[in-house]
Coordinates of C-alpha atoms in Angstrom, one line a residue:
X766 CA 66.3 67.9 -33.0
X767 CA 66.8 68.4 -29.1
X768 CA 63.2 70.0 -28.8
X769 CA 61.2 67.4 -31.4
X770 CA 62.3 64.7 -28.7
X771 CA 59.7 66.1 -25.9
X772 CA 57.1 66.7 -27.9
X773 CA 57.4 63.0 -29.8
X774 CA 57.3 61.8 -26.5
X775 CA 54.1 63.3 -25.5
X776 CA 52.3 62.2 -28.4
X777 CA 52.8 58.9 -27.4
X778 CA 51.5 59.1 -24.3
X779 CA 48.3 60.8 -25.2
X780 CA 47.7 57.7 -27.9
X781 CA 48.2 55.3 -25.2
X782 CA 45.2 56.6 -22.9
X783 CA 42.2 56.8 -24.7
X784 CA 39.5 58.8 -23.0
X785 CA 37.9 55.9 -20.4
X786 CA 34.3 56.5 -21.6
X787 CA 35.1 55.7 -25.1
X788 CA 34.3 51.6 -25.8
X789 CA 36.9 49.5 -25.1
X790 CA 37.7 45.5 -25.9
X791 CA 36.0 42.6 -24.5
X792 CA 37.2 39.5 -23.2
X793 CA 36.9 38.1 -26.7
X794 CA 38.4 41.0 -28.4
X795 CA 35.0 42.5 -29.5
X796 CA 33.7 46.0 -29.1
X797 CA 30.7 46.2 -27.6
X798 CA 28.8 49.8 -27.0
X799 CA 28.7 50.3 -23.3
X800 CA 31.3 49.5 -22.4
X801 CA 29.9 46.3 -19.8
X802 CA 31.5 42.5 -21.2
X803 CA 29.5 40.8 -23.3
X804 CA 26.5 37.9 -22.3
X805 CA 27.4 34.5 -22.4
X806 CA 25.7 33.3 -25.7
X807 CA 22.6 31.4 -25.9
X808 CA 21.0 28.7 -27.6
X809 CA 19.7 31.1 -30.3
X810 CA 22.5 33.0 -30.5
X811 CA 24.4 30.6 -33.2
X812 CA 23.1 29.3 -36.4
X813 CA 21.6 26.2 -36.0
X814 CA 23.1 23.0 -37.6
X815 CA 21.4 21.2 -40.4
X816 CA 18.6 18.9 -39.2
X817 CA 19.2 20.1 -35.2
X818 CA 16.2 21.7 -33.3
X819 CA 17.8 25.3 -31.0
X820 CA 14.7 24.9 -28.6
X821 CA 15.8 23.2 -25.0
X822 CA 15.7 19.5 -25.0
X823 CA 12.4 18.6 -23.2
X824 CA 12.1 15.4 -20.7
X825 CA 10.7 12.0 -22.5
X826 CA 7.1 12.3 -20.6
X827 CA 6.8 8.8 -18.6
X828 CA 4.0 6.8 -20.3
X829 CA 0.5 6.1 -17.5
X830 CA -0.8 3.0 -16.9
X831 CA -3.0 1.4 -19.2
X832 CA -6.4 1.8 -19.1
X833 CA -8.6 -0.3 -16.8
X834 CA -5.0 -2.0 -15.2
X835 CA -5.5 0.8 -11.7
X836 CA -9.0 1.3 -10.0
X837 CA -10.6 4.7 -10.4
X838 CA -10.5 6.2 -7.0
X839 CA -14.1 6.7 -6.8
X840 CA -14.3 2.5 -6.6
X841 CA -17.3 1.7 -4.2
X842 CA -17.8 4.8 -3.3
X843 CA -21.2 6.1 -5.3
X844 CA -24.3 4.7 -4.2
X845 CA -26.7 4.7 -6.8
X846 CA -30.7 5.2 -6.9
X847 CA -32.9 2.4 -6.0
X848 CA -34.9 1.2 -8.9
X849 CA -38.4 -0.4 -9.2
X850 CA -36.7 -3.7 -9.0
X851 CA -35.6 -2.9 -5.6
X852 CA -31.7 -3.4 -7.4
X853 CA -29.7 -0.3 -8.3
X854 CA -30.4 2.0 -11.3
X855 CA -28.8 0.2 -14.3
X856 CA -26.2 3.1 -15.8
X857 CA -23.7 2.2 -18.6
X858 CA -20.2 1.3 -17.9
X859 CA -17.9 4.0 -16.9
X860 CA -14.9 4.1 -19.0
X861 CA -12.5 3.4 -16.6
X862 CA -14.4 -0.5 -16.0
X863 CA -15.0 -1.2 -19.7
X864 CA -11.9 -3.3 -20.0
X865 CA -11.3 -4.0 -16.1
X866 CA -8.4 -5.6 -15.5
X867 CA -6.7 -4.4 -12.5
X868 CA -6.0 -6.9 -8.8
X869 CA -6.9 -5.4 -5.3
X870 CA -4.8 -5.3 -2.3
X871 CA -4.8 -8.7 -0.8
X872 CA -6.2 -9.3 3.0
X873 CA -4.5 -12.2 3.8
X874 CA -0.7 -13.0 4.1
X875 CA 0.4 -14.6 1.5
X876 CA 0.8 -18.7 1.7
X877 CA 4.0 -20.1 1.7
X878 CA 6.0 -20.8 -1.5
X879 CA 5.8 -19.4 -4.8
X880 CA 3.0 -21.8 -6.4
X881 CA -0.8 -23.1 -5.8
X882 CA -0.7 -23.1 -2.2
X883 CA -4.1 -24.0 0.0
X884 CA -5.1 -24.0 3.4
X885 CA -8.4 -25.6 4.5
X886 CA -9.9 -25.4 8.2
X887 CA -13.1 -26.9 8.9
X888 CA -14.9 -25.9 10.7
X889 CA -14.0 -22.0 10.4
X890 CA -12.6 -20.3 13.6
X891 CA -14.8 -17.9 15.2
X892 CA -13.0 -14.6 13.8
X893 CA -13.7 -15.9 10.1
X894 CA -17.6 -16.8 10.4
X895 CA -17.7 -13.2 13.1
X896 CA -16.6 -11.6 9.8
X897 CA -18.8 -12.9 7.7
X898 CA -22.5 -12.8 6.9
X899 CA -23.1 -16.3 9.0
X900 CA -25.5 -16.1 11.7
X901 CA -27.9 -19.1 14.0
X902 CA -30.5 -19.6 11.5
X903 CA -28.5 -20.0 8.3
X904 CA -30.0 -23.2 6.5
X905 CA -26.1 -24.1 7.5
X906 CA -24.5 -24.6 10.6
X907 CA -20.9 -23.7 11.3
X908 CA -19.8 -27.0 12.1
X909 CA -21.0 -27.7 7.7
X910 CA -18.8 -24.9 6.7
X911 CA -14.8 -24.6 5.8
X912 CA -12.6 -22.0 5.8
X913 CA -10.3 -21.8 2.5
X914 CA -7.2 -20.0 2.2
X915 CA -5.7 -20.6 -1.4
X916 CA -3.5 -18.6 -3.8
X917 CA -4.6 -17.2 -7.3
X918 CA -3.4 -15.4 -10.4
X919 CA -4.0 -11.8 -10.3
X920 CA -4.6 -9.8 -13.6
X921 CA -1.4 -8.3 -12.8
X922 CA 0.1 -12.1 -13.5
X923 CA 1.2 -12.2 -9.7
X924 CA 0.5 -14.9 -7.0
X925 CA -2.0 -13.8 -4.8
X926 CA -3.6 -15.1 -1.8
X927 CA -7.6 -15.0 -1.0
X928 CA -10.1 -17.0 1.4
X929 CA -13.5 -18.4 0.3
X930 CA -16.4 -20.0 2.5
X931 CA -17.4 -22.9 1.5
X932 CA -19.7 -26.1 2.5
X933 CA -17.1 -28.4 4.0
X934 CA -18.0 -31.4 2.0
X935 CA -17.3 -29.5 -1.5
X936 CA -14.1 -28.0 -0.3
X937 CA -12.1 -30.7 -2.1
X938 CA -13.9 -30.3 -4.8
X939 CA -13.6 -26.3 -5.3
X940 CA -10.1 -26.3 -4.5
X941 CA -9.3 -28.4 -7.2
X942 CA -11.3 -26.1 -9.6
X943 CA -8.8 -23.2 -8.2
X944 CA -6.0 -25.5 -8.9
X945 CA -6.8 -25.4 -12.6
X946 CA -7.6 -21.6 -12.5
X947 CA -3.8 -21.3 -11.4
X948 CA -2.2 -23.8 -14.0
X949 CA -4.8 -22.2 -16.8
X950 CA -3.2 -18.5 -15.7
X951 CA -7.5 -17.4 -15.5
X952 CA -7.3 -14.0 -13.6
X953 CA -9.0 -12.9 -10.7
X954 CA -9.8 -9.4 -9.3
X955 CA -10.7 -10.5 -5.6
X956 CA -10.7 -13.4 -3.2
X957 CA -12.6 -13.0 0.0
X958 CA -15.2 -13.4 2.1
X959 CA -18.5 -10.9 2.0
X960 CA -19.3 -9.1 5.2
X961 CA -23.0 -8.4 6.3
X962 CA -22.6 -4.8 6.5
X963 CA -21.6 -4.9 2.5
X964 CA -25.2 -6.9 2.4
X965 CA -27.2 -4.0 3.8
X966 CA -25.1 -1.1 2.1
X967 CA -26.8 0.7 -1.0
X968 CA -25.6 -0.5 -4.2
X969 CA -22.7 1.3 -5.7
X970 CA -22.4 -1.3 -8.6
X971 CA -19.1 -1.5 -9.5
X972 CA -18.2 -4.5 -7.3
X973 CA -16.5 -7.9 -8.4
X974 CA -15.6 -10.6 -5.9
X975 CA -15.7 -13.9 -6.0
X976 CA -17.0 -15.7 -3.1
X977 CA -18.8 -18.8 -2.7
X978 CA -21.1 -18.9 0.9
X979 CA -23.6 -15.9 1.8
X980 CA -26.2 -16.5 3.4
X981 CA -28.6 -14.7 1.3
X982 CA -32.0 -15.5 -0.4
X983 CA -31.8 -16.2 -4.1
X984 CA -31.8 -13.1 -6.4
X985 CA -34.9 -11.5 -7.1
X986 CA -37.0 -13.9 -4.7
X987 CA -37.2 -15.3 -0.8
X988 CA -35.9 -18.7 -0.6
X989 CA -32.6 -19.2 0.1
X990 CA -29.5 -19.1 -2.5
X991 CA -27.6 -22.5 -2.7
X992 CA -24.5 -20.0 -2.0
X993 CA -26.4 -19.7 1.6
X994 CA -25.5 -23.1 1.8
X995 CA -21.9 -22.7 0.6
X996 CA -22.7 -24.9 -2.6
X997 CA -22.1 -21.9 -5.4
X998 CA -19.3 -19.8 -6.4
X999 CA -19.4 -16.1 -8.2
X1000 CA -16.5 -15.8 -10.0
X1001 CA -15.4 -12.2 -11.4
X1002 CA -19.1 -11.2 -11.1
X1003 CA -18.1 -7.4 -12.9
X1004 CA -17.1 -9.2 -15.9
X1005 CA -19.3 -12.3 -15.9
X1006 CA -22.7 -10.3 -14.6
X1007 CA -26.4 -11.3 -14.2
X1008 CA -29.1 -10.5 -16.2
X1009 CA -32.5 -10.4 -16.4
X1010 CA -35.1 -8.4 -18.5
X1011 CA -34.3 -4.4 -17.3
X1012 CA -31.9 -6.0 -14.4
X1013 CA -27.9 -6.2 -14.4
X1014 CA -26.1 -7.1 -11.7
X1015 CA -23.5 -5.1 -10.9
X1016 CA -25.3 -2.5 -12.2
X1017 CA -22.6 -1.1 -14.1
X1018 CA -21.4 -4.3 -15.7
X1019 CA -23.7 -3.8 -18.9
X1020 CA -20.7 -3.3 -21.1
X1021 CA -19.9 -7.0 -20.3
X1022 CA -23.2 -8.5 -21.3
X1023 CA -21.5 -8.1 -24.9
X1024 CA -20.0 -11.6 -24.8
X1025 CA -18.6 -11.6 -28.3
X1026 CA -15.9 -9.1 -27.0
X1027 CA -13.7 -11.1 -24.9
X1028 CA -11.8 -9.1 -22.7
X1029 CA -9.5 -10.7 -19.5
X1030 CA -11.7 -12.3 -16.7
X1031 CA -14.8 -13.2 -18.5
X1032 CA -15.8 -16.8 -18.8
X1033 CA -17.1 -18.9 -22.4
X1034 CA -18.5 -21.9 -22.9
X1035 CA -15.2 -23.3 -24.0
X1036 CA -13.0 -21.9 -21.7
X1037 CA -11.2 -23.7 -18.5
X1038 CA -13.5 -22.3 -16.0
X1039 CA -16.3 -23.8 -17.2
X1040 CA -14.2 -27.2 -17.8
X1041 CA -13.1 -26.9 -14.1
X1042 CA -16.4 -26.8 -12.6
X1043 CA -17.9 -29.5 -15.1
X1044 CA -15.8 -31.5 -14.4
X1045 CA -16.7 -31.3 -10.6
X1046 CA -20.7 -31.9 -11.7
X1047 CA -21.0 -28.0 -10.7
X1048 CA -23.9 -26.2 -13.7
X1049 CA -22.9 -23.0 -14.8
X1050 CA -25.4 -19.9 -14.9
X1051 CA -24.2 -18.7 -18.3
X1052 CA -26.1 -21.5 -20.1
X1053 CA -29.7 -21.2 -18.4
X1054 CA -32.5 -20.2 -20.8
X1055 CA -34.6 -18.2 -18.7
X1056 CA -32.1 -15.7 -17.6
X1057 CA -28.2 -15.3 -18.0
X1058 CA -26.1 -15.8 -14.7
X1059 CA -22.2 -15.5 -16.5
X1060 CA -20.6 -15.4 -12.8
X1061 CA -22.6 -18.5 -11.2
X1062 CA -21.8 -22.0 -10.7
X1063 CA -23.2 -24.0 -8.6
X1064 CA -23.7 -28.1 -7.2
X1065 CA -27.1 -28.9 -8.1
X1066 CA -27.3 -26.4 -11.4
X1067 CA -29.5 -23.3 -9.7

């Protein structure tokens, strides 16, 4: 029995050290075949549960802006080819102006307090009429002019504040137009005051202020406009354009001479801009016979 003991004991030892390059447990207990721990498990690496997707959860994309609510970056910036009319080349409306309805940058500080605000200086200080397309021979002198500083609704439903030219003694007059505008909530893309180099530059098309004075010969002929007197308003001219026969002003407004599809900062026959400006005696172009003007008001109906 003495000489069984040793060898027992030997046995034992020899089971308890396996040969190193043989496999050998895991941290979870399960063999693996070189030896090296097991991967952390993956997504696929489970059954999936009933109704569950194993791809990686992907971020909710952030929904754009709506169409027509930013300006296309190429704004004002692409002359177009003169036509025979002397007017830019009438092209159809880029998709990105079909339903326009986006408020630039205001110029101004904004007027005081959170409602219809107006300022009225007559006549305008040097700086303003500088800046503007006023010069000695304008059928107007300065001294018949006022400078108007008044807030608007934007089509982004903000307060915004703008400047017009106007004759002095209709200044009463057009600021309580603007004063409906506000309480009616009728949008507006742009409130200011043309320069003459904007006059001379080559057309690009896609413009829409509103402005009352320039001192400008009417369109298509060589007397002056009644805005050269500051006694007519354009209002949203993109969406409310001119035409007549092969000529649209803007030239890219065309999509707008469609006046069964009402779209934000156009003006009807029934509407409050119309009422406003009636109601100061001022005709609106939109009704003539001989041509359409949809942007144009003005004092004695031309």
């Amino acid at each position: 029995m003495r000489r069984l003991i040793p060898l027992l004991v030997l046995l034992l030892v020899a089971c308890s050290n396996p040969d190193p390059s043989s496999p050998g447990p895991t941290e979870s207990g399960a063999p693996t075949s070189t030896g090296t721990p097991a991967a952390e498990p993956g997504p696929g690496d489970f059954p999936a549960e009933p109704g569950k997707s194993t791809s990686p959860s992907s971020p909710t994309p952030t929904p754009g802006p709506r169409p027509g609510t930013v300006p296309p970056t190429w704004l004002g910036t692409r002359p177009l080819p003169v036509a025979a009319s002397g007017y830019g080349e009438v092209r159809p409306t880029p998709r990105e102006l079909r339903r326009r309805r986006f408020t630039l940058p205001d110029r101004l500080p904004a007027l005081p307090g959170d409602g219809f605000a107006v300022e009225v200086a007559s006549p305008p200080p040097d700086d303003v009429l500088t800046r503007s397309t006023w010069e000695p021979g304008c059928p107007v002198s300065r001294d018949q002019l006022a400078w108007v500083r008044l807030t608007f609704r934007g089509f982004d439903g903000l307060r915004h504040t703008g400047e017009l030219l106007v004759a002095s003694s209709a200044a009463d007059d057009l600021v309580s137009v603007f004063r409906e505008l506000w309480r009616a909530d009728f949008p507006i893309e742009e409130l200011r005051i043309s320069t003459r180099a904007e006059l001379d530059a080559a057309p690009t098309g896609d413009g829409n202020n509103t402005e009352a004075f320039v001192c400008r010969a009417v369109t298509g002929g060589t007397s002056y406009s009644q805005h050269a007197y500051g006694l007519a308003l354009d209002l949203n001219s993109f969406q409310n354009p001119y035409e007549k026969g092969d000529v649209v002003l803007p030239e890219l407004a065309s999509s707008y001479l469609d006046r069964g599809r009402l779209r934000p900062g156009m003006i009807t026959a029934d509407g409050p801009v119309v009422r406003a400006f009636a109601r100061i005696g001022w005709g609106w172009g939109g009704a003539w016979a001989s041509l359409k003007d949809y942007q144009h008001f003005s004092q004695n109906g031309r």
